[in-house]
CSV table of N, CA and C in Angstrom, one decimal:
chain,number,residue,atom,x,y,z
L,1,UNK,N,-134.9,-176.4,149.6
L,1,UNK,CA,-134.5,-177.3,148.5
L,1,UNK,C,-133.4,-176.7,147.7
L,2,UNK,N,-132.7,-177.7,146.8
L,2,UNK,CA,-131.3,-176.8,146.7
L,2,UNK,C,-131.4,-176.4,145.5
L,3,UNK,N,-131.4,-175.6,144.8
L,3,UNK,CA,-131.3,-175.7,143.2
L,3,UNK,C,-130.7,-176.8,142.2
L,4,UNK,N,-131.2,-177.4,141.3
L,4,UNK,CA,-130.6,-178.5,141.0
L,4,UNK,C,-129.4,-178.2,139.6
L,5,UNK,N,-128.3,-178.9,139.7
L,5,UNK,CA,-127.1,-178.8,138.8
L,5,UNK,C,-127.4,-179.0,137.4
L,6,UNK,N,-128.0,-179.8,137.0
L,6,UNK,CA,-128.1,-180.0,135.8
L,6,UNK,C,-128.5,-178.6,134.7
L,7,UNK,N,-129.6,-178.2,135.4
L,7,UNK,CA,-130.1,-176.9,134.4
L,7,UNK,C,-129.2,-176.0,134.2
L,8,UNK,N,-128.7,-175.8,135.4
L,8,UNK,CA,-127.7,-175.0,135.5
L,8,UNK,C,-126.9,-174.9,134.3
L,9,UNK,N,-126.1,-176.4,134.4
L,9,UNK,CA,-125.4,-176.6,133.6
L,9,UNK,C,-125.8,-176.6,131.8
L,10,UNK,N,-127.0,-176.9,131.8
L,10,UNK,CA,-127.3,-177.2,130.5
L,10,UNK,C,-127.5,-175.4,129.9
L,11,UNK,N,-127.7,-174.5,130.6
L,11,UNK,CA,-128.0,-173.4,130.9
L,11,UNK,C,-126.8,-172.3,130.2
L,12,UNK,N,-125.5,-172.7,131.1
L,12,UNK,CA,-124.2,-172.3,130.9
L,12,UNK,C,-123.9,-172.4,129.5
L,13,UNK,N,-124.0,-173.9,129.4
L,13,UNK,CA,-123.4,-174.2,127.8
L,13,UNK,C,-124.3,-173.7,126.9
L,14,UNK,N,-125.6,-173.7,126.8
L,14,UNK,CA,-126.0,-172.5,126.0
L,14,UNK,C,-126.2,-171.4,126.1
L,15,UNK,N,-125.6,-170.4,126.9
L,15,UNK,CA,-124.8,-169.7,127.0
L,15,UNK,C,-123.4,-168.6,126.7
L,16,UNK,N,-123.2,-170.5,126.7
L,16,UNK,CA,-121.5,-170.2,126.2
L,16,UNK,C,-121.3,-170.1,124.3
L,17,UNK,N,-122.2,-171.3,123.9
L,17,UNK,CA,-122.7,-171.6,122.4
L,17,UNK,C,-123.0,-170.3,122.1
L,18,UNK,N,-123.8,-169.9,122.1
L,18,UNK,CA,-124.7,-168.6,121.9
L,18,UNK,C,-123.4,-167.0,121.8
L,19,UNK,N,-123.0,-166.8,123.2
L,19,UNK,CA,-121.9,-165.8,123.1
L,19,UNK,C,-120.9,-165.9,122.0
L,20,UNK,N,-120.7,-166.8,122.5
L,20,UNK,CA,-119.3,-167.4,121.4
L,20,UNK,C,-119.6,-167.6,119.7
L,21,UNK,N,-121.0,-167.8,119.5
L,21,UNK,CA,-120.7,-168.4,118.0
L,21,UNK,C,-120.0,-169.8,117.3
L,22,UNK,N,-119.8,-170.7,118.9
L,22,UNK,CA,-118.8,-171.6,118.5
L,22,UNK,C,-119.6,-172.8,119.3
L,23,UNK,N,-119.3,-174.3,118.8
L,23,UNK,CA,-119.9,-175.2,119.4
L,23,UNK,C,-119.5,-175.6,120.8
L,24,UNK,N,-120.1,-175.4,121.7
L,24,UNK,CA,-119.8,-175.8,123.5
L,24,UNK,C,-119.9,-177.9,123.9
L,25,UNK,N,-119.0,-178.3,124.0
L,25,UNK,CA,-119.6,-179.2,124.6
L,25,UNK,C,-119.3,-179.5,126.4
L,26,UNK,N,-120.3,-180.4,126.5
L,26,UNK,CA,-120.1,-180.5,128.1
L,26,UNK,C,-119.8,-181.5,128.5
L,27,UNK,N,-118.5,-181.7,129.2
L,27,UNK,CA,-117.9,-182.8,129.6
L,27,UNK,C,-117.1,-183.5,128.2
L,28,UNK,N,-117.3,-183.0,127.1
L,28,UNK,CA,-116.5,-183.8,126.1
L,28,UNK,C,-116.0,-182.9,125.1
L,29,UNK,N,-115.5,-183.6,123.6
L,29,UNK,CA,-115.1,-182.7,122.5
L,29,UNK,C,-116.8,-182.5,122.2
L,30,UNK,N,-116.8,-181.4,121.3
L,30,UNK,CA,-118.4,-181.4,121.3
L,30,UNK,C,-118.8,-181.6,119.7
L,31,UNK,N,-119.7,-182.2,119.6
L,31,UNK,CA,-120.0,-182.9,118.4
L,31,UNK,C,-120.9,-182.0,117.2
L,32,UNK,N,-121.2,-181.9,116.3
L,32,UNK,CA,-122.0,-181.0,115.1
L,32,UNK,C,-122.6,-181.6,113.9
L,33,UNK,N,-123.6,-181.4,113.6
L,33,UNK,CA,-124.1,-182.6,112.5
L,33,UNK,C,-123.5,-181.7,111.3
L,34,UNK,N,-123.4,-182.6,110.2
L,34,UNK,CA,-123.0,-181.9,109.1
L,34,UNK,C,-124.4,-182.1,108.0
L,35,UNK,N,-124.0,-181.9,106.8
L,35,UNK,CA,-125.3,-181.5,105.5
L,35,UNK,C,-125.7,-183.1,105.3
L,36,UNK,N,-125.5,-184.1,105.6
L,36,UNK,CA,-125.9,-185.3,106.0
L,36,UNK,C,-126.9,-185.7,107.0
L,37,UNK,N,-126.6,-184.8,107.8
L,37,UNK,CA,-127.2,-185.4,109.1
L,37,UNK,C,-126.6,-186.5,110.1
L,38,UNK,N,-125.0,-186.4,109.7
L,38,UNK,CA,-124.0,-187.4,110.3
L,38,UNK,C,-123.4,-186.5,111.3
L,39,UNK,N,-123.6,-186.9,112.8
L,39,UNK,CA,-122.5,-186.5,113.7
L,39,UNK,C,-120.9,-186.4,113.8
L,40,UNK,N,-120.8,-185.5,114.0
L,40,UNK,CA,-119.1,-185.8,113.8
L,40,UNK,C,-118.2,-184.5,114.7
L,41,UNK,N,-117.0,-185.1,115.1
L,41,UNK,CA,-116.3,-183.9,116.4
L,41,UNK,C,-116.6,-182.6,115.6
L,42,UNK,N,-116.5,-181.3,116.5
L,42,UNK,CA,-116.5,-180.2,116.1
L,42,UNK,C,-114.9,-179.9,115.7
L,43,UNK,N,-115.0,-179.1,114.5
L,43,UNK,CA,-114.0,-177.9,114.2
L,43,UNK,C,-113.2,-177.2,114.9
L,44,UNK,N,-111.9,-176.7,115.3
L,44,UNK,CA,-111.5,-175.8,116.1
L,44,UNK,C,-111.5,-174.1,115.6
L,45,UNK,N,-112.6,-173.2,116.2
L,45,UNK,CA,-111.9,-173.6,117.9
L,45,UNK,C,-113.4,-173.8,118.4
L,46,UNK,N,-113.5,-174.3,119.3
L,46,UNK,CA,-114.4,-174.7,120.6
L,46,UNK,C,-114.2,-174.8,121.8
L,47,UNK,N,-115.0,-174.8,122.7
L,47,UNK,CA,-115.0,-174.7,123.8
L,47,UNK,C,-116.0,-176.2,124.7
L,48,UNK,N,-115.1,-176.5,126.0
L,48,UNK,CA,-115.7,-177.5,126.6
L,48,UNK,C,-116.0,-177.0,128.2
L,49,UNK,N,-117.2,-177.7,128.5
L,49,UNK,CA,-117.5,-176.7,129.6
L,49,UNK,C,-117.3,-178.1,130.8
L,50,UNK,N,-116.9,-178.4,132.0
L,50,UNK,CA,-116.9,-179.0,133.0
L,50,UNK,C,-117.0,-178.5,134.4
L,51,UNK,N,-117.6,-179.8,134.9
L,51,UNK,CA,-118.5,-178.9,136.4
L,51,UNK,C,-117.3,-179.5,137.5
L,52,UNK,N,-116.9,-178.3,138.4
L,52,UNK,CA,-116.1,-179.0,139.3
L,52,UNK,C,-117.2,-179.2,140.7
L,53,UNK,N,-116.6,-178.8,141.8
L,53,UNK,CA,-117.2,-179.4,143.0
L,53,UNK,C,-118.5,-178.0,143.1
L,54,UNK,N,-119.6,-178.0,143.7
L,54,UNK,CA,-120.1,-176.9,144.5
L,54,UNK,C,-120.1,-176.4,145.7
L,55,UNK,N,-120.7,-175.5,146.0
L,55,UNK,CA,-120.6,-175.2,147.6
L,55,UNK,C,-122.2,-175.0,148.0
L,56,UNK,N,-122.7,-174.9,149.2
L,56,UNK,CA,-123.9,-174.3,149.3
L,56,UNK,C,-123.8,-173.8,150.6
L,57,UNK,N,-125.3,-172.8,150.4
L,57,UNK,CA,-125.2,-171.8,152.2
L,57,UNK,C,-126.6,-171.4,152.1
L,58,UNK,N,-127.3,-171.1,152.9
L,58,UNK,CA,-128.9,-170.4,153.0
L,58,UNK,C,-128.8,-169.6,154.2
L,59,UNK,N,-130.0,-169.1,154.5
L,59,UNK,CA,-130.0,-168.4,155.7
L,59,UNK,C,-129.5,-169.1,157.0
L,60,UNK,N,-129.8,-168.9,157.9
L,60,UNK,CA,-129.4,-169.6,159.3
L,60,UNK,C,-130.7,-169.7,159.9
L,61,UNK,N,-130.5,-171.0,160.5
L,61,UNK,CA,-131.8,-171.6,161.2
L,61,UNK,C,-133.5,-172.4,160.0
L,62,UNK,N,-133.0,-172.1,158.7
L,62,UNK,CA,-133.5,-172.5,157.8
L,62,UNK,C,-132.9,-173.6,156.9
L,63,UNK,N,-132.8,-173.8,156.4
L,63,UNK,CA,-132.0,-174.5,155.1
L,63,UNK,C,-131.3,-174.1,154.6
L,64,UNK,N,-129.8,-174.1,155.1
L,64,UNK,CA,-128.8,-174.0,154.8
L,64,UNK,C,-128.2,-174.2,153.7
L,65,UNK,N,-128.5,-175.5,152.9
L,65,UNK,CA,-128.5,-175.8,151.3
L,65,UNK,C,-129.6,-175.0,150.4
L,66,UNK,N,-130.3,-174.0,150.7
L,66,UNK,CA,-131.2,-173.2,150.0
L,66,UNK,C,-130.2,-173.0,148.5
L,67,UNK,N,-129.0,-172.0,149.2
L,67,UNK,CA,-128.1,-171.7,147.7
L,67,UNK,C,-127.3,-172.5,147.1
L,68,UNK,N,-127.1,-172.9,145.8
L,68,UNK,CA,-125.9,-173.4,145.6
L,68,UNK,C,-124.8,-172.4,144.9
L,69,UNK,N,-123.9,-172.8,144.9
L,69,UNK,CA,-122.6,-171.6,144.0
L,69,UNK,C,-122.1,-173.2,143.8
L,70,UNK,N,-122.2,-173.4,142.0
L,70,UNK,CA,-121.7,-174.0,140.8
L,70,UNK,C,-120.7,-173.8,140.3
L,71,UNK,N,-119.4,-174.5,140.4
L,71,UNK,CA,-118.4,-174.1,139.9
L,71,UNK,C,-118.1,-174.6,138.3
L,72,UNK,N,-117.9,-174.4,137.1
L,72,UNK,CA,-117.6,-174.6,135.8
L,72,UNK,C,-116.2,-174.6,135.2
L,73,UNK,N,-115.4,-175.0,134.4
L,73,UNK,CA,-114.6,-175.0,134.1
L,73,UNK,C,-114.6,-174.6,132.2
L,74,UNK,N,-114.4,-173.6,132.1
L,74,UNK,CA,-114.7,-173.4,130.0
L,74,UNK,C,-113.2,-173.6,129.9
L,75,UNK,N,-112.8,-174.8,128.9
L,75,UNK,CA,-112.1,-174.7,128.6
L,75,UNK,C,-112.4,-174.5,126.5
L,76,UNK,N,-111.4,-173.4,126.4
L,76,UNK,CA,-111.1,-172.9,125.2
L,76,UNK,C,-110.3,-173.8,123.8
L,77,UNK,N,-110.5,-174.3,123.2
L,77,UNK,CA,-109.5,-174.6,122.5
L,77,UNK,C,-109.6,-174.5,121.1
L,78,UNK,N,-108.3,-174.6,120.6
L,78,UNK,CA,-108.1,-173.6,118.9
L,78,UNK,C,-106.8,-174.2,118.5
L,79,UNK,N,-106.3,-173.9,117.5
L,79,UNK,CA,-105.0,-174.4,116.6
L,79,UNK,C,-103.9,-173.3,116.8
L,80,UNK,N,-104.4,-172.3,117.2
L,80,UNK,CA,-103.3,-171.0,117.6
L,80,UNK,C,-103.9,-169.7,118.7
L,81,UNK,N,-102.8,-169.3,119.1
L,81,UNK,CA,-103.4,-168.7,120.5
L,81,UNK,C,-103.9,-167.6,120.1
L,82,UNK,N,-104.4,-166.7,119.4
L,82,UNK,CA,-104.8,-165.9,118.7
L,82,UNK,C,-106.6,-166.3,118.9
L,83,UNK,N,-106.5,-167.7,118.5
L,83,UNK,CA,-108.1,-168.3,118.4
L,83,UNK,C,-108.5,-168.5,119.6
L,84,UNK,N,-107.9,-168.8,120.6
L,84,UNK,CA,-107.8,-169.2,121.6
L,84,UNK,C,-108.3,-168.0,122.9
L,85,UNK,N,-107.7,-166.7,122.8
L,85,UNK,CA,-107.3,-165.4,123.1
L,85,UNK,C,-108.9,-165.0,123.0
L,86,UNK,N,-109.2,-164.6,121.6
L,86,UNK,CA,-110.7,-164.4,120.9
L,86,UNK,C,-111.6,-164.8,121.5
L,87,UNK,N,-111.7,-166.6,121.6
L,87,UNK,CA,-112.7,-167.5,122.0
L,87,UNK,C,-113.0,-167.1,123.2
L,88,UNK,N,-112.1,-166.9,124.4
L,88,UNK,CA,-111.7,-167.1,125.7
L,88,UNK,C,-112.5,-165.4,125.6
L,89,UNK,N,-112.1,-164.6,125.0
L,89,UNK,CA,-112.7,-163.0,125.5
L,89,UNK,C,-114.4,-162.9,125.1
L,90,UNK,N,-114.8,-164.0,124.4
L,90,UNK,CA,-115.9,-163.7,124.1
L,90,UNK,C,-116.8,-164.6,125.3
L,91,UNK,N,-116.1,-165.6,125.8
L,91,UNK,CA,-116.9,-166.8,126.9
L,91,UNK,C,-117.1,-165.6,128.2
L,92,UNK,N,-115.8,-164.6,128.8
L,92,UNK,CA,-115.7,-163.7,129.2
L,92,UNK,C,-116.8,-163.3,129.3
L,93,UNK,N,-117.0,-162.5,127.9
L,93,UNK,CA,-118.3,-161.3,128.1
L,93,UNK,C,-119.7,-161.9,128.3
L,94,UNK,N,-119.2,-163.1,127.3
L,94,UNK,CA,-120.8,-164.1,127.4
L,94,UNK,C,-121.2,-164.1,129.2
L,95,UNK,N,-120.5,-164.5,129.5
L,95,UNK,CA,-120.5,-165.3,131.4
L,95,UNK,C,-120.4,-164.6,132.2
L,96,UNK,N,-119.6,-162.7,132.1
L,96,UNK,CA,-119.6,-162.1,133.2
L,96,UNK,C,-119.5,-161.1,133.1
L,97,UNK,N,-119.9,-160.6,131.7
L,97,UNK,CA,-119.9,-159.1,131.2
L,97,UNK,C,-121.1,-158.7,131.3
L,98,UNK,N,-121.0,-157.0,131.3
L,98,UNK,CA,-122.2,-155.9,131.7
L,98,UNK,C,-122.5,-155.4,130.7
L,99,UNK,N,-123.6,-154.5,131.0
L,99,UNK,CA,-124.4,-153.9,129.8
L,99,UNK,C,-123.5,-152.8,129.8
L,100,UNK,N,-123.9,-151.9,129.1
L,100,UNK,CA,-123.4,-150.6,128.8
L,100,UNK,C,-123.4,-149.6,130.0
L,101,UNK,N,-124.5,-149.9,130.9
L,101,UNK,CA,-124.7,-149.0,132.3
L,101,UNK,C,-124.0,-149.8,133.4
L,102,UNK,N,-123.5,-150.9,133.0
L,102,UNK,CA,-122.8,-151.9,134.6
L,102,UNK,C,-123.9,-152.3,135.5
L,103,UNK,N,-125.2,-152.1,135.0
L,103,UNK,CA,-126.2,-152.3,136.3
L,103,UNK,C,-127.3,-154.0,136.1
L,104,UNK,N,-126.3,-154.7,134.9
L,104,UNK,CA,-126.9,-155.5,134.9
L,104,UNK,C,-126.0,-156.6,133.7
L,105,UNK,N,-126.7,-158.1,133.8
L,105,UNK,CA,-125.5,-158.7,133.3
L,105,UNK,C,-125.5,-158.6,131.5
L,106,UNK,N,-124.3,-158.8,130.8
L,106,UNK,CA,-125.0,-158.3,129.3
L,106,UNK,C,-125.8,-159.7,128.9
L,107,UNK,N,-125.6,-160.7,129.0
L,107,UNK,CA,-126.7,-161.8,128.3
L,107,UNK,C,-127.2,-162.5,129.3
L,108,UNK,N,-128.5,-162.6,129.7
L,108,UNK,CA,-129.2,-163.1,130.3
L,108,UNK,C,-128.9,-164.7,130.7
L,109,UNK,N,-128.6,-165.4,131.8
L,109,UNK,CA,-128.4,-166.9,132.0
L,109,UNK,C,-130.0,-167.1,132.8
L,110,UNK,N,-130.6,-168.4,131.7
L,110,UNK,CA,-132.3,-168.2,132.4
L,110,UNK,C,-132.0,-169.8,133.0
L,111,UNK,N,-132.1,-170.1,134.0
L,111,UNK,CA,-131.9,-171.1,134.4
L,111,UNK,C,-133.8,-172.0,135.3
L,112,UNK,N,-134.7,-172.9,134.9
L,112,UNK,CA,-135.7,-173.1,135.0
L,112,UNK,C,-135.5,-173.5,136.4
L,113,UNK,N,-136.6,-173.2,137.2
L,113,UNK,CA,-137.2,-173.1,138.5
L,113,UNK,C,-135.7,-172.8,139.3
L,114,UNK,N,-135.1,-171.7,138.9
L,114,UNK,CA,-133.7,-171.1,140.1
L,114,UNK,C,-134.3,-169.7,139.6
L,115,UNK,N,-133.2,-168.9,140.4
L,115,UNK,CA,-132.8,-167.5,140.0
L,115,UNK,C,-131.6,-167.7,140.1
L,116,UNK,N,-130.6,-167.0,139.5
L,116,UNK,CA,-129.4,-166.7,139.5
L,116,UNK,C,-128.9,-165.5,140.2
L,117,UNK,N,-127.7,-165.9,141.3
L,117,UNK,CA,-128.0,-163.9,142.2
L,117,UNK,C,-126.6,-164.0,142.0
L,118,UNK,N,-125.8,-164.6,141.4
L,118,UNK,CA,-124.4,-164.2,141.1
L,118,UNK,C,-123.6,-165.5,140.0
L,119,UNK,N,-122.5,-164.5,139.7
L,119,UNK,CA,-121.6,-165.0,138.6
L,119,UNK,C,-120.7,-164.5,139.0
L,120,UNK,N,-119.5,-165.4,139.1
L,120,UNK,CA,-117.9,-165.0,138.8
L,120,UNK,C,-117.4,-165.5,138.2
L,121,UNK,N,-116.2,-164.6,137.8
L,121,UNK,CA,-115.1,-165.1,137.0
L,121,UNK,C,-113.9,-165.6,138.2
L,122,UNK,N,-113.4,-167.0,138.3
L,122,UNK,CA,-112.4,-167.4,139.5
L,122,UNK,C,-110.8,-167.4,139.1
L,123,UNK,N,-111.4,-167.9,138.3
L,123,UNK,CA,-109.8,-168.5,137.6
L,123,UNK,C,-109.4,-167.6,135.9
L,124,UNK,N,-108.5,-167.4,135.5
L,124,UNK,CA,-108.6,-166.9,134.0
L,124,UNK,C,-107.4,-167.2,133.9
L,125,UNK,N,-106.8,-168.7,133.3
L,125,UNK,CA,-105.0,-168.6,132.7
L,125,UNK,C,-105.0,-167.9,131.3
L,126,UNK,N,-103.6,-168.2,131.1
L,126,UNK,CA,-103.2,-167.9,129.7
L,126,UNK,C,-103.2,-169.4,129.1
L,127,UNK,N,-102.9,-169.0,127.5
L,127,UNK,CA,-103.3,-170.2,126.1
L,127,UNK,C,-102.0,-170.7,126.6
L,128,UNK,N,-102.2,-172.3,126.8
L,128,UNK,CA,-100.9,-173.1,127.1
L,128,UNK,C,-100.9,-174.3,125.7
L,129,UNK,N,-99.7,-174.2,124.9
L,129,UNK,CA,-99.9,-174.8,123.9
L,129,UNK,C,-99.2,-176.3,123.9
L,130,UNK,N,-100.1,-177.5,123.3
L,130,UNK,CA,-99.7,-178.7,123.3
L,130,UNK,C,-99.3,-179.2,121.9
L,131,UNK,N,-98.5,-180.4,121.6
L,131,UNK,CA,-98.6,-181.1,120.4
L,131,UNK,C,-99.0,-182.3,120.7
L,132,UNK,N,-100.1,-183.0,119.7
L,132,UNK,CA,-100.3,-184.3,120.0
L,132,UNK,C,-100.0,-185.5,118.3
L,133,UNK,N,-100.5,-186.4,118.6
L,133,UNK,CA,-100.6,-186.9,117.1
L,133,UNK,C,-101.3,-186.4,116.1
L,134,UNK,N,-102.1,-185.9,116.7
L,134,UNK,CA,-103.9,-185.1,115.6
L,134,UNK,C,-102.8,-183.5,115.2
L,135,UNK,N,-101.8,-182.8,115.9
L,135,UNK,CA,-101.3,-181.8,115.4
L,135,UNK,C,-101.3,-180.7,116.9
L,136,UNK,N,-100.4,-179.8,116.6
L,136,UNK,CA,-100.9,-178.6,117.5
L,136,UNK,C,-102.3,-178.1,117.7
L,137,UNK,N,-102.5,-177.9,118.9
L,137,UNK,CA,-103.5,-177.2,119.9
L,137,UNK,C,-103.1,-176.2,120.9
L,138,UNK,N,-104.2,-175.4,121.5
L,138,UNK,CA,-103.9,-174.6,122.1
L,138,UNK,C,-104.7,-174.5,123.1
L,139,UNK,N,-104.9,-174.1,124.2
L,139,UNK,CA,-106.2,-174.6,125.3
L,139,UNK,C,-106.0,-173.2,126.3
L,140,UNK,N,-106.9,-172.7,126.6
L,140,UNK,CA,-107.5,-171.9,127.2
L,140,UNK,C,-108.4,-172.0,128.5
L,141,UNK,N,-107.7,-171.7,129.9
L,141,UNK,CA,-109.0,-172.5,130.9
L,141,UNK,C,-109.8,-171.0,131.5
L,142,UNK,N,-110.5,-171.2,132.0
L,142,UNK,CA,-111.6,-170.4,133.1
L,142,UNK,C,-112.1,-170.8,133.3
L,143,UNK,N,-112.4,-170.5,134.9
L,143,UNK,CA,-113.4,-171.0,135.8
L,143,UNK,C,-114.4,-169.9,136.3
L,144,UNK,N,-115.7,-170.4,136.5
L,144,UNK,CA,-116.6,-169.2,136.4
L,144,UNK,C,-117.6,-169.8,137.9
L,145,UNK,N,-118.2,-169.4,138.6
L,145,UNK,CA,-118.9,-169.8,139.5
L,145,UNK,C,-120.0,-169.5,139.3
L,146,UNK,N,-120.9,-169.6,139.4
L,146,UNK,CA,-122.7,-169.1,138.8
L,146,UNK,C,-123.6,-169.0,140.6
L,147,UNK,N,-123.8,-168.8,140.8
L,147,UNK,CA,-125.2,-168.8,142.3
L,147,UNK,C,-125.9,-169.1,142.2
L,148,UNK,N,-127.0,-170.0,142.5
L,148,UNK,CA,-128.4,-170.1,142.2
L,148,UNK,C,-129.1,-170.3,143.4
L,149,UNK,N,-130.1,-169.7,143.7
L,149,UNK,CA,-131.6,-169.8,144.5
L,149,UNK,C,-132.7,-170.6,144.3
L,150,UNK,N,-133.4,-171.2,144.5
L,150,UNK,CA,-134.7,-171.8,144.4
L,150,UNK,C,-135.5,-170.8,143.8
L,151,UNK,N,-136.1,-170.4,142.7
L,151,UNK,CA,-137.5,-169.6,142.1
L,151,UNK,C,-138.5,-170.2,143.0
């Protein structure tokens, strides 16, 4: 049975929320209640997380779909590349950084009924900066692959 995507994903983004200090959304701008209790877009800078395609493999002569490898896309975004730079190095350490000994990952990804037996980092550009009507932005991509097994 294959590990299923969703936790994964719900998993990543808090994750990503959590390392960063900053609001993650998934698949969209990401939203934050204010001292009302009214929703409203997040602040910059933030980060949005998107799932691209997966892959899967298991042993041979068993179920082959046993593993999946999840591919993610964090995209960074901020008003200057500076924010951008920051954001982006802390999604980094969040997603694929080690402890102090290298023998283990530094923040735990708990993903319900998987194990996780790997993380990469695939992709890492640099801050590419846009103007729109709303004003300058700056965007930040990585792509991160996650592994998961059946628990």
């Amino acid at each position: 049975m294959t590990a299923a995507r969703l936790p994964v994903t719900r998993a990543l983004a808090a994750l990503v929320k959590k390392s960063t200090g900053r609001p993650c959304g998934v698949g969209e701008l990401p939203r934050v209640q204010d001292e009302s209790g009214e929703w409203k877009p997040a602040s910059a800078p933030y980060t949005i997380l998107d799932s691209l395609p997966g892959e899967f493999s298991g042993p041979p002569l068993s179920d082959w779909h046993a593993d999946a490898a999840w591919t993610y896309q964090v995209t960074s975004v901020g008003e200057r590349d500076d924010q951008v730079q920051w954001l982006s190095d802390r999604v980094r350490a969040g997603v694929v950084g080690r402890n102090d000994d290298g023998d283990e990952w530094a923040h735990d990804l708990h993903v319900p009924q998987a194990r996780v037996i790997d993380r990469e980092l695939s992709y890492d550009a640099a801050g590419e900066p846009s103007v729109s009507a709303a004003g300058a932005i700056v965007s930040y991509v990585q792509r991160f692959t996650i592994t998961v097994t059946p628990a």
